[in-house]
PDB file of C-alpha atoms in Angstrom:
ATOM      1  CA  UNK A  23      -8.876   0.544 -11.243  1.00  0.00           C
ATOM      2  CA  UNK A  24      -5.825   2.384 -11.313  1.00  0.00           C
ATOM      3  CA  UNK A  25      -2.385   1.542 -12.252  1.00  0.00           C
ATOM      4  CA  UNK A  26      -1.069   1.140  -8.284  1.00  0.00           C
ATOM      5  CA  UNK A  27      -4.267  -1.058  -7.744  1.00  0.00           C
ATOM      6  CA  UNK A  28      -3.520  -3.550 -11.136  1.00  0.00           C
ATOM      7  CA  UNK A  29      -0.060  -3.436  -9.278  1.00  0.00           C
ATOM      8  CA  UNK A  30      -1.340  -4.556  -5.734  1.00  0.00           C
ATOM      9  CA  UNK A  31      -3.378  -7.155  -7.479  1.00  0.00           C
ATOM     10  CA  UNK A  32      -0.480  -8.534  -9.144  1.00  0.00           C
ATOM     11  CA  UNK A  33       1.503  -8.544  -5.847  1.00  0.00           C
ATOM     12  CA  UNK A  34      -1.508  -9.653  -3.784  1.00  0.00           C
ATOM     13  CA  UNK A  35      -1.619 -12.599  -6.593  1.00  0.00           C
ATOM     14  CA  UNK A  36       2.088 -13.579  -6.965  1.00  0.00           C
ATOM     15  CA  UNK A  37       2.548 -13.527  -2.872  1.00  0.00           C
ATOM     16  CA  UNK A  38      -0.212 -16.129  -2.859  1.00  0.00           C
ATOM     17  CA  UNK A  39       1.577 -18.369  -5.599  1.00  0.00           C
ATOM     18  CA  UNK A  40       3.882 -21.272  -4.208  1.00  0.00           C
ATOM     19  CA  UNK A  41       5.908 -21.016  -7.873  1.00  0.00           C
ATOM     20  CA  UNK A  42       6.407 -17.393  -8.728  1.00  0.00           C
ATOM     21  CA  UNK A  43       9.656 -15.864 -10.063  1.00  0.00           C
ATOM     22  CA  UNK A  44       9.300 -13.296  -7.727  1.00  0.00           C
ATOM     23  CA  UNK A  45      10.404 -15.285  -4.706  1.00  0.00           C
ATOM     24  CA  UNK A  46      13.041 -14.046  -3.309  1.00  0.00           C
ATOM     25  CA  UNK A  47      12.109  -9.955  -3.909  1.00  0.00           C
ATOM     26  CA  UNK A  48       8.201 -11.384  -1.873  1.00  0.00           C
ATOM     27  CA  UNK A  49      10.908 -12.951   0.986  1.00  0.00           C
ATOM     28  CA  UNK A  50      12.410  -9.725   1.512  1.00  0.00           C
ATOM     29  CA  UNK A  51       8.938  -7.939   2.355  1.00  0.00           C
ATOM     30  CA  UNK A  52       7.478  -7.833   5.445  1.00  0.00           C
ATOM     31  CA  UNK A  53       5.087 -10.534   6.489  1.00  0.00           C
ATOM     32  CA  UNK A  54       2.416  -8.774   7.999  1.00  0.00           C
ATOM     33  CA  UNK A  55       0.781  -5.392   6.930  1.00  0.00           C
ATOM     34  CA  UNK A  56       2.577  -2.419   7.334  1.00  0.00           C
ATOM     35  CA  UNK A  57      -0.269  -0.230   7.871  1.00  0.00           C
ATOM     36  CA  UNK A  58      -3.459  -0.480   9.432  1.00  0.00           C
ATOM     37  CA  UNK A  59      -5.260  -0.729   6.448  1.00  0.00           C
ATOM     38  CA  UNK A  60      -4.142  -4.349   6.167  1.00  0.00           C
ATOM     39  CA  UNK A  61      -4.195  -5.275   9.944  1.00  0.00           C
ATOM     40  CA  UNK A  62      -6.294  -7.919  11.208  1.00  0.00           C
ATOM     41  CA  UNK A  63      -9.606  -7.029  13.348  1.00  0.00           C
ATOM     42  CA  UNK A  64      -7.989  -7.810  16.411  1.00  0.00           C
ATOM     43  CA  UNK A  65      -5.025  -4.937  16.101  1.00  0.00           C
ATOM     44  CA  UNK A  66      -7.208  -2.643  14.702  1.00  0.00           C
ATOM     45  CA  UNK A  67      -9.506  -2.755  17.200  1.00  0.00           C
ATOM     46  CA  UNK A  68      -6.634  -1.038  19.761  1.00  0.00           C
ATOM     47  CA  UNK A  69      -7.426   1.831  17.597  1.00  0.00           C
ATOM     48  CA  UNK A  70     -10.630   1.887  18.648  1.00  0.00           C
ATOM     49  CA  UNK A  71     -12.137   5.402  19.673  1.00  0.00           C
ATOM     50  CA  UNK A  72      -9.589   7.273  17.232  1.00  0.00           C
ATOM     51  CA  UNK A  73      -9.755   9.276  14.553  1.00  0.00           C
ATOM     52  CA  UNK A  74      -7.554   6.997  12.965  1.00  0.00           C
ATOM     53  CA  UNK A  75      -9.740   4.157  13.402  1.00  0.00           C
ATOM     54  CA  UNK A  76     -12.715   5.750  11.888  1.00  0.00           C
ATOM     55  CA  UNK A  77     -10.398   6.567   8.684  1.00  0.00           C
ATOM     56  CA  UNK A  78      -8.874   2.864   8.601  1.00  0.00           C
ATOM     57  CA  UNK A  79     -12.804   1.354   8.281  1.00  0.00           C
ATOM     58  CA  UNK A  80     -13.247   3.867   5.551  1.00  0.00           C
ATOM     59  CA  UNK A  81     -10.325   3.236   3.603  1.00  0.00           C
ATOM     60  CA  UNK A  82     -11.014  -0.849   3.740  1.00  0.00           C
ATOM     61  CA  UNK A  83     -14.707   0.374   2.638  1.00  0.00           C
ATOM     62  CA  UNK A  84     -13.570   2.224  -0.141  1.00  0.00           C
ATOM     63  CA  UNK A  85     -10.760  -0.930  -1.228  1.00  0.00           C
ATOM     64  CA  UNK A  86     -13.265  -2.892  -0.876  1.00  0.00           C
ATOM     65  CA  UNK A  87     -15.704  -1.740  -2.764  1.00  0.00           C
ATOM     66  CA  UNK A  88     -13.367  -1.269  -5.612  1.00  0.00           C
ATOM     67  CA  UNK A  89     -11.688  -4.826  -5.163  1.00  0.00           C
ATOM     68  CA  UNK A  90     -14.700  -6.564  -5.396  1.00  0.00           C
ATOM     69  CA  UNK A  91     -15.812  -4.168  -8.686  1.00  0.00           C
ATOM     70  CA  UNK A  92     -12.862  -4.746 -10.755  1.00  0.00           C
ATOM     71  CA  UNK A  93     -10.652  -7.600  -9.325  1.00  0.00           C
ATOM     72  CA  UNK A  94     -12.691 -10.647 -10.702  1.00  0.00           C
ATOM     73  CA  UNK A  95     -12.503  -9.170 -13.876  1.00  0.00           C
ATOM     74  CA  UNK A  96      -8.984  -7.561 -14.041  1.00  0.00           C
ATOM     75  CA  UNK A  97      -7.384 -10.694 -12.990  1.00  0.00           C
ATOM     76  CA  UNK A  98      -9.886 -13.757 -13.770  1.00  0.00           C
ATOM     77  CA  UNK A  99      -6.804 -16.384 -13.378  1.00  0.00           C
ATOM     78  CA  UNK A 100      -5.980 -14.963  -9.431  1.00  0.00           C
ATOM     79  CA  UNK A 101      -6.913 -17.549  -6.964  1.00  0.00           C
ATOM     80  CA  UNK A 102      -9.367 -16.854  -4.914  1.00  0.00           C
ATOM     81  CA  UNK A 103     -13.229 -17.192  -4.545  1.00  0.00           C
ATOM     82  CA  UNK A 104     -16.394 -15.635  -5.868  1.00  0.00           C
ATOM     83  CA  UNK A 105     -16.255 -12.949  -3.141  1.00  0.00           C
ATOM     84  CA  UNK A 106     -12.826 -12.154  -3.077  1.00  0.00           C
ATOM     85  CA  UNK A 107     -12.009 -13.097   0.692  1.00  0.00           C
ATOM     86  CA  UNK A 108      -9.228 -15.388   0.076  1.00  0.00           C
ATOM     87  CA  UNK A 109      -7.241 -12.801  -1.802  1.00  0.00           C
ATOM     88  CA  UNK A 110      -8.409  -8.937  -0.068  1.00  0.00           C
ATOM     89  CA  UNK A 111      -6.399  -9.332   2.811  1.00  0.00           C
ATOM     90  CA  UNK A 112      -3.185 -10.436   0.529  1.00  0.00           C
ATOM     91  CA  UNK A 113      -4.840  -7.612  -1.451  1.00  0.00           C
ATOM     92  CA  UNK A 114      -4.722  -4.789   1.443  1.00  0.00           C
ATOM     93  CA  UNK A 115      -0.732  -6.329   2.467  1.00  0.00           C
ATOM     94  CA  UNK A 116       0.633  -5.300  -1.283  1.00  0.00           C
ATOM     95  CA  UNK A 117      -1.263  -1.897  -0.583  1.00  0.00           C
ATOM     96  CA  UNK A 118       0.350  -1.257   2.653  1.00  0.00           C
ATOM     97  CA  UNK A 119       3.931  -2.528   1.448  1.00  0.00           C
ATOM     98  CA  UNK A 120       3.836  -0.299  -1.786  1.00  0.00           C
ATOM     99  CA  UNK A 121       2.986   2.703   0.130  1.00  0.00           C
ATOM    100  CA  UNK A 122       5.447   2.279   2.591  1.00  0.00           C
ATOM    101  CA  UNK A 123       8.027   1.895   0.075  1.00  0.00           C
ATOM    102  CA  UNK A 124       6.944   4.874  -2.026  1.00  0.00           C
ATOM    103  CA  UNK A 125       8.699   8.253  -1.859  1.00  0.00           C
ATOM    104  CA  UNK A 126       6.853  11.625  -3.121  1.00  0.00           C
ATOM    105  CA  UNK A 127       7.799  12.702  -6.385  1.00  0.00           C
ATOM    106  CA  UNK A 128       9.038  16.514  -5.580  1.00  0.00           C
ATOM    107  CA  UNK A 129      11.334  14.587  -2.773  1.00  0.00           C
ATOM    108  CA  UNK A 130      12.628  11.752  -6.468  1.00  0.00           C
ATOM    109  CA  UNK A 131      13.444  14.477  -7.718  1.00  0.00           C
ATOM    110  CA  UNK A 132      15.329  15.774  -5.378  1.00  0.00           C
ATOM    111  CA  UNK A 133      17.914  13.850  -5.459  1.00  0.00           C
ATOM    112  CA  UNK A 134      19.158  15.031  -8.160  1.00  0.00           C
ATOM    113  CA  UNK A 135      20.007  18.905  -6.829  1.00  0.00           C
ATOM    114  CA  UNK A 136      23.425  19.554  -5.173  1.00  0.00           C
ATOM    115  CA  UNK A 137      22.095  19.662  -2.028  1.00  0.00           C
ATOM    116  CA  UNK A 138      19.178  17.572  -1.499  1.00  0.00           C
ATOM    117  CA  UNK A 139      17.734  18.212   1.893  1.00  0.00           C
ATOM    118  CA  UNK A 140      17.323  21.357   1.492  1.00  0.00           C
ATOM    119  CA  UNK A 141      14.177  20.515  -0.611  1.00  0.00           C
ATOM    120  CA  UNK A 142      12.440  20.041   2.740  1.00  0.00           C
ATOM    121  CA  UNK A 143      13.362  23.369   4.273  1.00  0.00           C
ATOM    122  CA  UNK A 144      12.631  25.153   0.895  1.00  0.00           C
ATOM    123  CA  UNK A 145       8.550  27.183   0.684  1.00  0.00           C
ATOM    124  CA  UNK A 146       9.725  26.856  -3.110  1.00  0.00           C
ATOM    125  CA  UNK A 147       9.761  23.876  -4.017  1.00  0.00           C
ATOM    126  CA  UNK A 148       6.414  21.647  -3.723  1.00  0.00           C
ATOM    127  CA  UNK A 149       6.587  18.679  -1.295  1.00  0.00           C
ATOM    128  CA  UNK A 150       4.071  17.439   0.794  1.00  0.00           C
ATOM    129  CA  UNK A 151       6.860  16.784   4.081  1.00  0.00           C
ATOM    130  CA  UNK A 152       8.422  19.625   5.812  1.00  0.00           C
ATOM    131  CA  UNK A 153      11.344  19.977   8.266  1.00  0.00           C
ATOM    132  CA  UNK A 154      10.958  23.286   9.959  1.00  0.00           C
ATOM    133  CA  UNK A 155      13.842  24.229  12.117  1.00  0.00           C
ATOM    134  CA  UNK A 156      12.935  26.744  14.953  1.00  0.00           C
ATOM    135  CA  UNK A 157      14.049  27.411  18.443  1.00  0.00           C
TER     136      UNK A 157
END
C-alpha cells in the first residue's frame, strides 16, 4: 500500500465511525462518490459500451485486489468483515473525494510565481493540464 491508500483507509474508516473527531471536516464532503470509480452498479452501468467503462471495471479490479491484500492487515481495528465488503465501497468514496480535491504539484507550485496562470500556457514548465489559446 501506498501512502494515499493508508490515507483512504483511514478516511474510508473514520466516515464509517458514528464518534470520530473528524465530524464536521466528513459533513462537508460529498455524500456520494465523486467519480465513477466509487459509483454504484446501477450508474455505472450508463457507461456501458465506453471506453470509460472498460477503464472504471479495471481500476475497481486493481483497488480491489490491493484492498483486500493489505487492508485487513493495515488496519485490523476498521470495521468491517472478513471480505472487506462493508468497508470497499466507503473505501472507493475516500478515493474519489481525495482525487478530486488534489491539485498537480507543478500547478502547487505555481502559486507561488508572479503570475500564476501562465504556468498553463508555458511548454517550460512541466504540468500535466494545458490551456492552449488559438483562433
Amino acid at each position: 500500500g501506498s501512502e494515499p491508500f493508508a490515507f483512504w483507509l483511514a478516511l474510508a474508516s473514520m466516515a464509517q465511525q458514528e464518534s470520530c473527531g473528524h465530524r464536521e471536516y466528513l459533513a462537508a464532503l460529498p455524500r456520494e462518490a465523486p467519480d465513477p470509480t466509487g459509483w454504484p452498479a446501477a450508474q455505472r452501468q450508463l457507461l456501458a459500451g465506453t471506453p470509460l467503462a472498460a477503464q472504471v471495471e479495471a481500476q475497481r479490479r486493481l483497488l480491489a485486489d490491493e484492498f483486500a491484500r493489505v487492508a485487513p492487515t493495515a488496519a485490523p481495528r476498521v470495521p468491517f468483515d472478513v471480505d472487506g465488503a462493508a468497508l470497499f465501497p466507503s473505501f472507493l468514496w475516500a478515493r474519489g473525494v481525495h482525487m478530486s480535491r488534489c491539485f498537480p504539484r507543478a500547478l502547487v507550485d505555481a502559486a507561488a510565481l508572479p503570475l500564476p496562470h501562465e504556468v498553463l500556457a508555458s511548454s517550460t514548465v512541466d504540468a500535466p493540464l494545458r490551456v492552449e489559446l488559438g483562433g
